[in-house]
Amino acid sequence: MSKSQEKKQEILALALRTLLKHEAVEKITVDQICREAKVHRSTFYRYFQDKYDLLQYAFGTLMLSKLDEEDIVDSMISMIIKDKEIFRNVSINNSNNLLYWMMLDMLTERILEASLNDRLHNIKWIEETVLTSTDKKLAANMIAGACLTLFFKWVESNFQMSPEELSDFIHHLH
């Protein structure tokens, strides 16, 4: 893919990110995304099948790819705190569970990679659970699901627990 094509995809992802600060993903239209990105609809469809395809790309490139594998939990908490409205609009203000499943797959891969590459020292129980499991991917999937559920519940509670309390809670589970 050329730099120009990558730039167009990034512009569309940033436009979606901007819109998600104010509206649930279900309510955002491709037309709104194109207006915000200042591109034609044909440009959108050249790169993405629909807004959910763009959402997956945006989360993968703008957010989850930036997670620190040595500190997945705290970097995820920081990302949520930084973009509270976005996470509210893709979790509790969204009746489509697609995002949850996309995030689950992405987070599972990150946890699995970090465990297999010996980069999860700060959360020993996660690393040990994955590495000692007979099905490492399934173990990573279970942990990712538990963490995502906890993160979504945290957003739903309007961040009643401080980021530090949430981090300590996860770090000391086992």
XYZ file of C-alpha atoms in Angstrom:
174
model
C 0.000 0.000 0.000
C 1.348 3.436 -0.917
C 1.935 6.250 1.573
C -0.934 8.159 -0.050
C -3.326 5.248 0.494
C -2.183 4.833 4.097
C -2.696 8.564 4.643
C -6.285 8.384 3.308
C -7.074 5.475 5.620
C -5.607 7.388 8.542
C -7.646 10.497 7.662
C -10.831 8.403 7.648
C -9.879 6.760 10.957
C -9.209 10.149 12.545
C -12.548 11.445 11.246
C -14.347 8.501 12.840
C -12.427 9.081 16.063
C -13.543 12.731 16.091
C -17.182 11.761 15.530
C -17.030 9.088 18.239
C -16.302 11.791 20.791
C -19.887 13.005 20.335
C -21.997 10.103 19.047
C -22.457 6.368 19.407
C -20.990 4.384 16.543
C -24.469 3.172 15.509
C -25.618 6.730 14.859
C -22.608 7.740 12.784
C -23.080 7.455 9.027
C -20.574 6.969 6.236
C -21.648 10.394 4.920
C -20.718 12.012 8.241
C -17.341 10.278 8.218
C -16.682 11.436 4.648
C -17.698 15.024 5.450
C -15.458 15.069 8.525
C -12.556 13.583 6.534
C -13.290 15.827 3.529
C -13.255 12.869 1.134
C -15.758 11.442 -1.342
C -17.793 8.335 -0.475
C -15.987 6.425 -3.206
C -12.727 7.038 -1.339
C -14.263 5.565 1.791
C -15.448 2.445 -0.053
C -12.109 2.031 -1.806
C -10.592 1.205 1.594
C -13.422 -0.006 3.824
C -16.549 -2.138 3.429
C -18.532 -0.205 6.025
C -18.116 1.916 9.149
C -17.461 -1.177 11.267
C -14.581 -2.158 9.004
C -13.207 1.363 9.512
C -13.831 1.062 13.258
C -11.760 -2.110 13.385
C -8.972 -0.429 11.435
C -9.126 2.681 13.642
C -8.952 0.709 16.871
C -6.149 -1.431 15.545
C -3.996 1.387 14.234
C -4.841 4.375 16.406
C -5.323 2.664 19.731
C -4.546 -0.989 20.306
C -1.331 -0.943 18.275
C -0.021 1.639 20.721
C -0.507 -0.589 23.762
C 2.681 -1.205 25.690
C 3.073 -4.992 25.688
C 5.088 -4.835 28.886
C 2.254 -2.984 30.601
C -0.908 -3.901 28.701
C -3.318 -3.248 31.571
C -2.048 0.194 32.543
C -1.662 1.328 28.935
C -5.252 0.197 28.222
C -6.488 2.087 31.295
C -4.571 5.199 30.182
C -6.026 4.924 26.691
C -9.568 4.712 28.082
C -9.021 7.674 30.418
C -7.568 9.728 27.555
C -10.584 9.001 25.333
C -13.441 8.562 27.827
C -16.174 9.729 25.456
C -14.990 7.502 22.632
C -15.030 4.450 24.874
C -18.425 5.415 26.249
C -19.759 5.730 22.687
C -18.410 2.383 21.546
C -19.226 0.424 24.676
C -22.247 1.424 26.757
C -23.869 3.700 24.142
C -23.660 0.979 21.508
C -26.076 -1.926 21.249
C -23.988 -3.612 18.536
C -21.570 -6.056 20.159
C -19.268 -6.080 17.136
C -16.783 -3.715 18.735
C -16.497 -5.883 21.827
C -15.647 -8.898 19.680
C -13.163 -6.900 17.583
C -11.449 -5.570 20.691
C -11.482 -9.034 22.240
C -9.665 -10.514 19.239
C -7.116 -7.695 19.155
C -6.457 -7.744 22.899
C -6.211 -11.547 22.877
C -3.488 -11.344 20.234
C -1.610 -8.660 22.193
C -1.736 -10.693 25.428
C -0.699 -13.873 23.633
C 2.219 -12.167 21.852
C 3.385 -10.424 25.012
C 3.256 -13.679 26.995
C 5.052 -15.734 24.361
C 7.712 -13.047 23.939
C 8.363 -12.796 27.687
C 7.081 -9.223 28.042
C 4.423 -9.512 30.741
C 6.634 -9.492 33.828
C 4.617 -6.848 35.654
C 1.474 -9.006 35.680
C 2.854 -12.423 36.510
C -0.510 -14.138 36.875
C -1.469 -13.337 33.274
C 1.867 -14.501 31.917
C 1.805 -17.696 34.010
C -1.808 -18.478 33.108
C -1.110 -18.180 29.387
C 2.250 -19.955 29.394
C 1.144 -22.902 31.547
C -2.131 -23.452 29.717
C -2.610 -26.382 27.365
C -4.376 -23.942 25.015
C -2.474 -20.661 25.196
C -4.715 -18.766 22.783
C -7.847 -19.782 24.668
C -6.247 -18.696 27.963
C -5.286 -15.321 26.436
C -8.841 -15.018 25.097
C -10.318 -15.696 28.536
C -8.072 -13.071 30.161
C -8.783 -10.521 27.419
C -12.523 -11.113 27.850
C -12.322 -10.625 31.602
C -10.272 -7.440 31.211
C -12.556 -5.997 28.531
C -15.648 -6.745 30.588
C -14.025 -5.017 33.541
C -13.028 -2.019 31.391
C -16.529 -1.715 29.914
C -18.095 -1.959 33.399
C -15.660 0.719 34.577
C -16.779 3.032 31.756
C -20.433 2.188 32.495
C -19.922 3.150 36.168
C -18.646 6.537 35.008
C -15.145 5.703 36.254
C -16.151 5.276 39.910
C -12.862 3.536 40.623
C -9.679 5.530 40.078
C -7.307 4.320 37.332
C -4.817 3.345 40.047
C -7.418 1.294 41.948
C -8.456 -0.492 38.759
C -4.841 -1.211 37.872
C -4.094 -2.549 41.361
C -7.221 -4.706 41.242
C -6.162 -6.346 37.967
C -2.499 -6.674 38.932
C -3.348 -8.476 42.154
C -5.906 -10.970 40.831
C -5.025 -14.670 41.058
